[in-house]
Short mmCIF file of C-alpha atoms in Angstrom, two decimals:
data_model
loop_
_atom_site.label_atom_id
_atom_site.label_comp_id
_atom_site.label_asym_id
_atom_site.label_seq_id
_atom_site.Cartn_x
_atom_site.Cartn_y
_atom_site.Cartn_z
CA UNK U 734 -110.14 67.08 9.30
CA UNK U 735 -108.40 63.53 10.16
CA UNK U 736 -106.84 62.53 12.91
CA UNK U 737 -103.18 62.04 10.70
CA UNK U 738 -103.94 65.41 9.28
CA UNK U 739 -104.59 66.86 13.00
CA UNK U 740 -101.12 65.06 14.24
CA UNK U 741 -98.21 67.91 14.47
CA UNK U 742 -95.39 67.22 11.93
CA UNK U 743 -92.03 67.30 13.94
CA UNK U 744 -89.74 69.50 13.13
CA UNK U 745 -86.63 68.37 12.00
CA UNK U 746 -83.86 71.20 11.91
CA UNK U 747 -80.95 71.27 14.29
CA UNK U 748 -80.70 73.78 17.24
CA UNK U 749 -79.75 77.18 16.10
CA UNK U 750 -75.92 77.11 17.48
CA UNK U 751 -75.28 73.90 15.61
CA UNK U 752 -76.28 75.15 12.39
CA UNK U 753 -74.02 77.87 12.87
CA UNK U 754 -71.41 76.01 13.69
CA UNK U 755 -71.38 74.03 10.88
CA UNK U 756 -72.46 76.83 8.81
CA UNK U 757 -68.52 78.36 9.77
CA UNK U 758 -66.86 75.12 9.45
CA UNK U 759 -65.76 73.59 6.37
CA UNK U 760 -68.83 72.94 4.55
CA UNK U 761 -67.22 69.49 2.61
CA UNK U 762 -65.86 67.97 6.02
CA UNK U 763 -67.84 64.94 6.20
CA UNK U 764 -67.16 64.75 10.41
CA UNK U 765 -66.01 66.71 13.33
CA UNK U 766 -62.60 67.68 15.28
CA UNK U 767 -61.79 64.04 17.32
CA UNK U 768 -61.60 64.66 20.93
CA UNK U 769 -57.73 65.53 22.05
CA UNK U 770 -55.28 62.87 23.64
CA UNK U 771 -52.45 63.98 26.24
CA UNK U 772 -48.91 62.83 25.28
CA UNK U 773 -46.35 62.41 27.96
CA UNK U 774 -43.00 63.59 27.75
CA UNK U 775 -40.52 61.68 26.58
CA UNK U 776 -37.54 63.41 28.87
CA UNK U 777 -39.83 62.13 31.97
CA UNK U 778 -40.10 58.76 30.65
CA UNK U 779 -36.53 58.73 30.29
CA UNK U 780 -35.24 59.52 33.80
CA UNK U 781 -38.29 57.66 35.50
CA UNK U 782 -36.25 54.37 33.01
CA UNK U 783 -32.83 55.33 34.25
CA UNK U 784 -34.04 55.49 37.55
CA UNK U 785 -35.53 52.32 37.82
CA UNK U 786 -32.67 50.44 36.27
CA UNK U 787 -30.38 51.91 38.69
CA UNK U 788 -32.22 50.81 41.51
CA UNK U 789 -32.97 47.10 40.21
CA UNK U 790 -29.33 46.87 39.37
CA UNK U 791 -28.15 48.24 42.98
CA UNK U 792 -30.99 45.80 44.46
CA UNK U 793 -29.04 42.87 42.20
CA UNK U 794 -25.44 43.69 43.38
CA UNK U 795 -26.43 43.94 46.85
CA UNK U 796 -28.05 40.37 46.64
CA UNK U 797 -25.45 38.72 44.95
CA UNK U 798 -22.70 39.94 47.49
CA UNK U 799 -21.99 36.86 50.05
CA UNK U 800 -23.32 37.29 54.18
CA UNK U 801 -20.00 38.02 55.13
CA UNK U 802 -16.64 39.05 54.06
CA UNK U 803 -13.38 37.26 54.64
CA UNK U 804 -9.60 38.68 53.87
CA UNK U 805 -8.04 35.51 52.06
CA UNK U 806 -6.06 33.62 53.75
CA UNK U 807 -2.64 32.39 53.17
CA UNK U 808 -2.11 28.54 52.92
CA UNK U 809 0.54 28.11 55.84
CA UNK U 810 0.06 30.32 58.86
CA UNK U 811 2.94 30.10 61.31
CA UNK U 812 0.73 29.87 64.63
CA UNK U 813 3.95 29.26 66.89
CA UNK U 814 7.80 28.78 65.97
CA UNK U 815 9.57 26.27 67.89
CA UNK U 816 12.55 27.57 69.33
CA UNK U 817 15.63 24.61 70.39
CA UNK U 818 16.04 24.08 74.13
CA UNK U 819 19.71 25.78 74.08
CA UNK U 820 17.67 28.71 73.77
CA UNK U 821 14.66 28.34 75.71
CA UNK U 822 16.84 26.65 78.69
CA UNK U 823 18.95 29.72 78.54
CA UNK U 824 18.99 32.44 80.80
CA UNK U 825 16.83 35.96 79.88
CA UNK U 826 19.29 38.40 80.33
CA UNK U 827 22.76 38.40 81.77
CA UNK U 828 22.14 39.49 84.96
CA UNK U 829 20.85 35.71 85.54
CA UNK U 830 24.03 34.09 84.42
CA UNK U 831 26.11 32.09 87.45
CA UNK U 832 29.06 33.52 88.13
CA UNK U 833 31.99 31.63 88.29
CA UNK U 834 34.69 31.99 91.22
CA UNK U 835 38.03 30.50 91.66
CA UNK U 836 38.56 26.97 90.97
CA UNK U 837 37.56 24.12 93.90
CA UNK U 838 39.86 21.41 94.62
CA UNK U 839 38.59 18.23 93.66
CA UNK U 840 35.27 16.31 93.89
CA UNK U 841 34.04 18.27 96.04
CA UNK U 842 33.80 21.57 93.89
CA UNK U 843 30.02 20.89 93.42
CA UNK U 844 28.87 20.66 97.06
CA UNK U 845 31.28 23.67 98.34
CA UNK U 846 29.65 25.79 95.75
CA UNK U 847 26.39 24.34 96.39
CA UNK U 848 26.69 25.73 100.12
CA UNK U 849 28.63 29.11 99.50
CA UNK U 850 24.86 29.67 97.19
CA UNK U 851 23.30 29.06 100.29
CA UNK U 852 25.03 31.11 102.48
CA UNK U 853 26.57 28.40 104.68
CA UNK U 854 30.38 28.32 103.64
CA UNK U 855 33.07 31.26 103.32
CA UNK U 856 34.37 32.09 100.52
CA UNK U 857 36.90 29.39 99.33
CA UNK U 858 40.36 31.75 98.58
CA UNK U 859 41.99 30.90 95.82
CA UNK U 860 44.83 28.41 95.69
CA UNK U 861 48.46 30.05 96.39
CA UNK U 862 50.31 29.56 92.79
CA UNK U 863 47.18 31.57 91.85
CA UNK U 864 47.49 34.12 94.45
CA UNK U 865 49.31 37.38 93.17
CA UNK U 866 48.82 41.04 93.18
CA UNK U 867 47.46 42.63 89.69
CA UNK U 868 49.76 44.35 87.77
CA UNK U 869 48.03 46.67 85.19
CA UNK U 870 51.44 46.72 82.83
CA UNK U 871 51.36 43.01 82.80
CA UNK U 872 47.56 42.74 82.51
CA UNK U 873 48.27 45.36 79.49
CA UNK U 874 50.79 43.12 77.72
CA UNK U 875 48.66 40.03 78.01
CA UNK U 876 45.56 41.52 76.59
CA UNK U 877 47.72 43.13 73.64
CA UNK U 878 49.41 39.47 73.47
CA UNK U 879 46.02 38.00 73.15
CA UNK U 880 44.65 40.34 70.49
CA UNK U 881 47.09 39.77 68.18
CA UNK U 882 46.68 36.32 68.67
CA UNK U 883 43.05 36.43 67.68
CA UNK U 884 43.52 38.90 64.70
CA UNK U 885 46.32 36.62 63.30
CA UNK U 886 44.14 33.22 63.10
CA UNK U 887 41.07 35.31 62.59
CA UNK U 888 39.87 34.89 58.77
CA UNK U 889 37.58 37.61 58.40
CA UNK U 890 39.70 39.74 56.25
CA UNK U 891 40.99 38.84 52.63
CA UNK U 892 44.58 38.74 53.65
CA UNK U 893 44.62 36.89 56.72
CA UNK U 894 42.70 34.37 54.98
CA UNK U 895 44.60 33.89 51.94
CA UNK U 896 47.91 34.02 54.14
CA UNK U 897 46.41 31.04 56.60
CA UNK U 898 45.16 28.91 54.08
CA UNK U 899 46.85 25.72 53.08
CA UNK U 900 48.32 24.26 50.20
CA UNK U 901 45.40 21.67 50.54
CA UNK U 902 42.89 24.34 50.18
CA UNK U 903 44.39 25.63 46.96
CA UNK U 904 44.40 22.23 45.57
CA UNK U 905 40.50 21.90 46.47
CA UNK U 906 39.73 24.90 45.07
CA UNK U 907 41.87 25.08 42.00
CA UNK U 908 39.43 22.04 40.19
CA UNK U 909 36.27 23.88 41.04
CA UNK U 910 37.37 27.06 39.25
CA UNK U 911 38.71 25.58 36.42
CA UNK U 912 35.39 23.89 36.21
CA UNK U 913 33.10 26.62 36.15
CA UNK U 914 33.15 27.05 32.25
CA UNK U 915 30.17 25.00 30.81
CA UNK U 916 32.10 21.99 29.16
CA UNK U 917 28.93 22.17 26.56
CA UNK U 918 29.86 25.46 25.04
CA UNK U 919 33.32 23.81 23.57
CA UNK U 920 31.98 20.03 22.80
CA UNK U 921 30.48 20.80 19.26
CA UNK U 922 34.17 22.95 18.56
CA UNK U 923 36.37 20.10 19.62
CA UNK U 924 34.21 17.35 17.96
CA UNK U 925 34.46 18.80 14.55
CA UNK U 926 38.38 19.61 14.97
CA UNK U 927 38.86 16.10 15.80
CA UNK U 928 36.24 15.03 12.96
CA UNK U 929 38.56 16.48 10.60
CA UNK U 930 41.62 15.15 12.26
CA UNK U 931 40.87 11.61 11.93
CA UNK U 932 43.85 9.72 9.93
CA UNK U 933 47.15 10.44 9.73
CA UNK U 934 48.25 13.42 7.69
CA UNK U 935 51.26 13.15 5.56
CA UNK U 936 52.70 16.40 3.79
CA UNK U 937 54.42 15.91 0.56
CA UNK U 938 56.60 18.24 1.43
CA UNK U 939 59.13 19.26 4.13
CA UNK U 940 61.47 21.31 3.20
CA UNK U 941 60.96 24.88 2.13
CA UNK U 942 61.59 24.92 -1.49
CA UNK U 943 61.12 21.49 -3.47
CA UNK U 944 60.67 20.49 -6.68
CA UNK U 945 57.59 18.43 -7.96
CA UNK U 946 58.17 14.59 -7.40
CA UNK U 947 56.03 13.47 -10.38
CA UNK U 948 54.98 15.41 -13.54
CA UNK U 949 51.06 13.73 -12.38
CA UNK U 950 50.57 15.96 -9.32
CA UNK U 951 47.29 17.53 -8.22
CA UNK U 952 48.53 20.19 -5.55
CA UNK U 953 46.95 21.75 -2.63
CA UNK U 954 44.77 24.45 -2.62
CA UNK U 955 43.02 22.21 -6.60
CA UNK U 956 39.59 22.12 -6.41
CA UNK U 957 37.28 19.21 -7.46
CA UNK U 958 34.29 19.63 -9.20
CA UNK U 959 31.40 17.39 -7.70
CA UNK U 960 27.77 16.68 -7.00
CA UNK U 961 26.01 14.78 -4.61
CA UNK U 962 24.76 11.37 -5.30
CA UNK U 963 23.10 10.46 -2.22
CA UNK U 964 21.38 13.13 0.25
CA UNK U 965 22.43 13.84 3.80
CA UNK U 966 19.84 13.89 6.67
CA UNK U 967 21.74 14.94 10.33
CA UNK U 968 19.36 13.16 12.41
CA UNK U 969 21.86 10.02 12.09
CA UNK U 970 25.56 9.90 10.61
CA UNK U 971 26.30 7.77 7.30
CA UNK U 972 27.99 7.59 4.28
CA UNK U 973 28.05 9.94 1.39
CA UNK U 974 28.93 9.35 -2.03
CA UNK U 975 29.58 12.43 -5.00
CA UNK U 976 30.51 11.77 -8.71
CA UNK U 977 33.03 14.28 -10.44
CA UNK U 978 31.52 16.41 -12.89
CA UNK U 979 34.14 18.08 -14.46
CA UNK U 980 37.58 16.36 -15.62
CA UNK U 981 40.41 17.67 -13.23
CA UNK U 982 43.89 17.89 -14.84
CA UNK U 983 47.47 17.99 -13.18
CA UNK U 984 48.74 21.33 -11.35
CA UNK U 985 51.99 22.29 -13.03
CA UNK U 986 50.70 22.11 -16.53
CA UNK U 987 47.00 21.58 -16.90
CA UNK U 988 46.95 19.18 -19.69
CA UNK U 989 47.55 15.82 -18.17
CA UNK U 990 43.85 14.39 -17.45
CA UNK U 991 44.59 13.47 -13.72
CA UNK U 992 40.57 12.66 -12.27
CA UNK U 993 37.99 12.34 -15.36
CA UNK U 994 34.73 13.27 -15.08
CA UNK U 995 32.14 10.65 -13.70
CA UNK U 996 34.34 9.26 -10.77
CA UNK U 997 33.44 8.57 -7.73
CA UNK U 998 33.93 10.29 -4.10
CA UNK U 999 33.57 8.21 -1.03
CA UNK U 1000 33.32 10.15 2.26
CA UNK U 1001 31.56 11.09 6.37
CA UNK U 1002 29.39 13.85 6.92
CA UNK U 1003 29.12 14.72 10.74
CA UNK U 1004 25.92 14.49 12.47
CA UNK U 1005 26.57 16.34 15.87
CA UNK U 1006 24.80 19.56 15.17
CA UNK U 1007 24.74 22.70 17.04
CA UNK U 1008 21.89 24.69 18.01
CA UNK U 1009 22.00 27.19 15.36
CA UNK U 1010 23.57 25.58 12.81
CA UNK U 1011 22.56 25.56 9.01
CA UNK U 1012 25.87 23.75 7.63
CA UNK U 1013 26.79 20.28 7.60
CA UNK U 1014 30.14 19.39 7.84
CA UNK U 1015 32.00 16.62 5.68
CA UNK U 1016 35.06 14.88 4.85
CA UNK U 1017 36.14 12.94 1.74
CA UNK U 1018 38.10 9.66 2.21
CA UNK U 1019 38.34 7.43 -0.90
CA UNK U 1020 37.91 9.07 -4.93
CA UNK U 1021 37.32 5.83 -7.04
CA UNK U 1022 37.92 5.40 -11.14
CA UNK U 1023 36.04 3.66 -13.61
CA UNK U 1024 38.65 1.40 -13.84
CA UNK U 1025 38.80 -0.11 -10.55
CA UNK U 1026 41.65 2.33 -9.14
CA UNK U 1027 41.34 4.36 -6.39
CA UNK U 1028 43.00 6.60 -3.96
CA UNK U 1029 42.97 7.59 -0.57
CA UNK U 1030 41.94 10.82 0.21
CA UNK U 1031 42.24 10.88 4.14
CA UNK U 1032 39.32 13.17 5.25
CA UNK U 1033 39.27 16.07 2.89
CA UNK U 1034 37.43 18.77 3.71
CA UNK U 1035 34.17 19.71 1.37
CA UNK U 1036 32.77 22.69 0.52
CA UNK U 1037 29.94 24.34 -1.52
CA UNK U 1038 30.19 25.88 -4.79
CA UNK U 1039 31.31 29.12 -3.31
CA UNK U 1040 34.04 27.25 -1.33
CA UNK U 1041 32.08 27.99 2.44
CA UNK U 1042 33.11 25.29 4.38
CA UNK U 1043 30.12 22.39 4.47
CA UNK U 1044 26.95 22.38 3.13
CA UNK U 1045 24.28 24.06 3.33
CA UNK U 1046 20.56 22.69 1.87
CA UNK U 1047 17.71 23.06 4.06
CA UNK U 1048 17.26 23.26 8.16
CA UNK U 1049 14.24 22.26 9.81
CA UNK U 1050 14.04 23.87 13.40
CA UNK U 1051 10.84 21.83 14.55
CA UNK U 1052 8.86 24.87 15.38
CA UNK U 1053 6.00 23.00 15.03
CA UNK U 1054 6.94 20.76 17.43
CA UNK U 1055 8.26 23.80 20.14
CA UNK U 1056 4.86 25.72 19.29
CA UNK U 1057 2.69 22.38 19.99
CA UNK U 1058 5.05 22.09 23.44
CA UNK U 1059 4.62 26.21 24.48
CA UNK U 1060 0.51 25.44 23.38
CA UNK U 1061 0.40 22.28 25.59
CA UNK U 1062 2.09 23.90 27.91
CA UNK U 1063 0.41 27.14 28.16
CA UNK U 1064 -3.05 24.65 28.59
CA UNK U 1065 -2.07 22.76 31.51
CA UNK U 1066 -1.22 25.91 33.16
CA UNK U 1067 -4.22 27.33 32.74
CA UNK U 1068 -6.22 24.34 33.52
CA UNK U 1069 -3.85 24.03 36.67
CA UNK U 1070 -5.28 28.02 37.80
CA UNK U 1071 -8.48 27.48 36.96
CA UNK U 1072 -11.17 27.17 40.36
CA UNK U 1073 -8.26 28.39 42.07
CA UNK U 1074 -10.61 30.88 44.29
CA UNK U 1075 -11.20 31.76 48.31
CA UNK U 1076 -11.35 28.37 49.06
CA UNK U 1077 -10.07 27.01 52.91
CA UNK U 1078 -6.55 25.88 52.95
CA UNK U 1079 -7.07 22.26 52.83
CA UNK U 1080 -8.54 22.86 49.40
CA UNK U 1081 -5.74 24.86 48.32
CA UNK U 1082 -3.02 22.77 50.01
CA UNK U 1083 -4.77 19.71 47.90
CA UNK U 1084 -4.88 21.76 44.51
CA UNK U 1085 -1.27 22.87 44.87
CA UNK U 1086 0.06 19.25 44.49
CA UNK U 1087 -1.14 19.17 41.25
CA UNK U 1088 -0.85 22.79 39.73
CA UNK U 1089 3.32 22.27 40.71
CA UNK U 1090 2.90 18.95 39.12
CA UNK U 1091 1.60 20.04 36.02
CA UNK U 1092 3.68 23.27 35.35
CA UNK U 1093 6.81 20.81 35.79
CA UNK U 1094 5.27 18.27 33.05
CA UNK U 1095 5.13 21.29 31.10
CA UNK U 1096 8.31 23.01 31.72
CA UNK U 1097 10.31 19.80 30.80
CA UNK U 1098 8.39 19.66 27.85
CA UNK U 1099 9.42 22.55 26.40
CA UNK U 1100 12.87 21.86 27.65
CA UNK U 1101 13.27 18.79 26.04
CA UNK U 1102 11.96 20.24 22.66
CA UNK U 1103 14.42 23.06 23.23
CA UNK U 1104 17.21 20.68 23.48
CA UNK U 1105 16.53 18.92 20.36
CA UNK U 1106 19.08 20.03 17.75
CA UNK U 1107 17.95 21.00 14.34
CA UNK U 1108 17.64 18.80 11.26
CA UNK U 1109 20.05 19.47 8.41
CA UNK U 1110 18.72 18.26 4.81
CA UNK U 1111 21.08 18.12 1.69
CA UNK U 1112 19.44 16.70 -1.11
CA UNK U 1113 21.01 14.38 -4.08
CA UNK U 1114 22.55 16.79 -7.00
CA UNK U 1115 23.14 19.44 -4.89
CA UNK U 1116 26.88 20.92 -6.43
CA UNK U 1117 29.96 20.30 -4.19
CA UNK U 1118 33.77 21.31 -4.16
CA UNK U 1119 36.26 18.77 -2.52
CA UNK U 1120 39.29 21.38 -1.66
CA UNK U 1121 42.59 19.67 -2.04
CA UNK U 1122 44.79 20.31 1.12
CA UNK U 1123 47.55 17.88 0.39
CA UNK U 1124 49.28 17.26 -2.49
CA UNK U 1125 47.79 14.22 -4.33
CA UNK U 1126 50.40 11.78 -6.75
CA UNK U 1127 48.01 10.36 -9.43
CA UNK U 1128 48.06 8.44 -12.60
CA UNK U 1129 47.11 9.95 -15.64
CA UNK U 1130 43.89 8.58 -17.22
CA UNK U 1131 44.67 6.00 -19.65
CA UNK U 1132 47.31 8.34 -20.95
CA UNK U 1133 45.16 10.61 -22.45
CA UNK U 1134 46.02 14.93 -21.87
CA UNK U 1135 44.53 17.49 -23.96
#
């Protein structure tokens, strides 16, 4: 027998508890169970989080606070008031007052007193007209005396006042009140009255009942037809010119052509304008013909086709410009408050200066824009009605009537 042939074969089956093992198991599994891993809880990891942001955000807030705290200051701190000598020089109370005694005869008042202080002198009686026993009935009657007195000149009450003041007085005051109104509320009123009151008026007639001087009459209360020729802008005053565009005949029979159609109308618009206002007023003072005639007019009044007084296009209230003023405004103040912290007063006392400089800038700004009145546009061919307040004497138009 060899020595390969004598060598022991080694055996190789598994251990008799692995075999069964996998025996049991699943016997296409081509590996074992993997070892287990622990999981932590996710409630755990949560708090331990919350935790530590609480603390790192406590540790931030107690770095970031400064070493020590300080109330704010104000900017002007009264540390002592200065009080006028009158007062300071005065006595405490009025137990320290001097009193005074009876009157001394002559310069030497001073130096008697001085030694009756001291203790030196007697008493000085009083002089002999002086000299008289009191009398409580008369003392009595010359306080009551004296009270009246006071209460009549006094001028504490409304009646004694009014009875002791002068005619002077009522002549200083009398001005003042009648200049409390604000004269700016009126101003735009009067201006337009006397607008349309320029030129002397002349009525045709005077006496109640008349009759018609000419058969070519255009009466008061006619209307003429009219548009606009040139525009109107408020901003300045000017000229305006219309053209008729309907042919106006005569009042008392309608069939004499009195104004034809295409002439002209010469007048003013007014360019004071009110806060508020959306109408611009006018006046018509000339009507020219074709032929070279004209007429005066002498301010009449215009209207629009409705017959409202004026006219009434577009307004521009230059919100623009007030919104750019409240913006610009609105800006500086903020840039004026801005670093305005805990700083010492000097700091403070130096911002102030400008911060009161700026917010004036800014107020007057939007005061001025506030002030400026609107702008009143009327553009050319916008319809017009020149109302006929007088009566007007014409010519008829080359004799020709319908």
């Amino acid at each position: 027998m060899s020595a390969a042939e004598e060598q022991p074969v080694a055996d190789d089956r598994l251990p008799e508890p692995v075999e069964a093992s996998l025996a049991k198991s699943d016997p296409f599994r081509l590996r074992g169970e993997p070892p287990s891993v622990m999981r932590l809880s996710r409630k755990t990891l949560a708090i331990a989080g919350a935790l530590a942001g609480t603390a790192i955000g406590g540790a931030l807030l107690w770095a970031l606070q400064p070493a020590d705290k300080k109330a704010p200051e104000n900017l002007y701190v009264a540390e002592g008031t200065n009080k006028p000598d009158t007062v300071t020089g005065a006595p405490a109370d009025y137990g320290a007052i001097p009193k005074l005694g009876p009157p001394l005869p002559g310069d030497l008042g001073r130096p008697i007193l001085s030694a009756q202080q001291e203790g030196q002198l007697p008493p000085v009686p009083p002089p002999p007209g002086q000299a008289r026993a009191p009398d409580p009935a008369l003392d009595a009657r010359d306080r009551a005396r004296e009270e009246r007195e006071s209460a009549n000149a006094s001028r504490l009450f409304l009646a004694g006042g009014a009875a002791s003041r002068g005619p002077a007085l009522d002549a200083e005051i009398e001005p003042s009140a009648a200049g409390q109104g604000n004269p700016t509320d009126s101003a735009p009123t009067a201006g337009r009255r006397s607008f349309m009151a320029a030129g002397d008026r002349a009525e045709e007639s005077t006496a109640p009942i008349r009759a018609a001087s000419s058969p070519y009459l255009l009466q008061a209360g006619s209307v003429i037809p009219a548009a606009m020729v040139t525009g109107i802008q408020s901003d300045l005053p000017g000229q305006v010119i219309a053209q008729v565009t309907e042919n106006v005949y005569d009042s008392p029979t309608g069939r004499i052509l009195l104004i034809p159609q295409g002439a002209r109308l010469i007048g003013e618009y007014d360019s004071e304008v009110a806060a508020g206002q959306n109408r611009v007023l006018l006046g018509w003072d000339r009507l020219l013909f074709a032929d070279g005639r004209s007429v005066s007019l002498e301010r009449l009044p215009g209207a629009d086709a409705r017959g409202m007084a004026g006219l009434s296009d577009r307004t521009d209230n230059h919100w623009g410009h007030m919104i750019r003023a409240a913006l610009v405004t609105s800006l500086l103040g903020a840039g004026a408050e801005i670093g305005s912290g805990d700083d010492d007063r000097l700091v403070r006392a130096l911002r102030r200066g400008p911060q009161d400089g700026v917010s004036e800038v800014g107020q007057r700004l939007v005061d001025r824009q506030l002030r400026i009145p609107p702008t009143l546009t009327v553009r050319p061919g916008f319809p017009l009605r020149v109302l006929v307040t007088r009566d007007l004497i014409l010519e008829p138009a080359d004799g020709v009537g319908r």
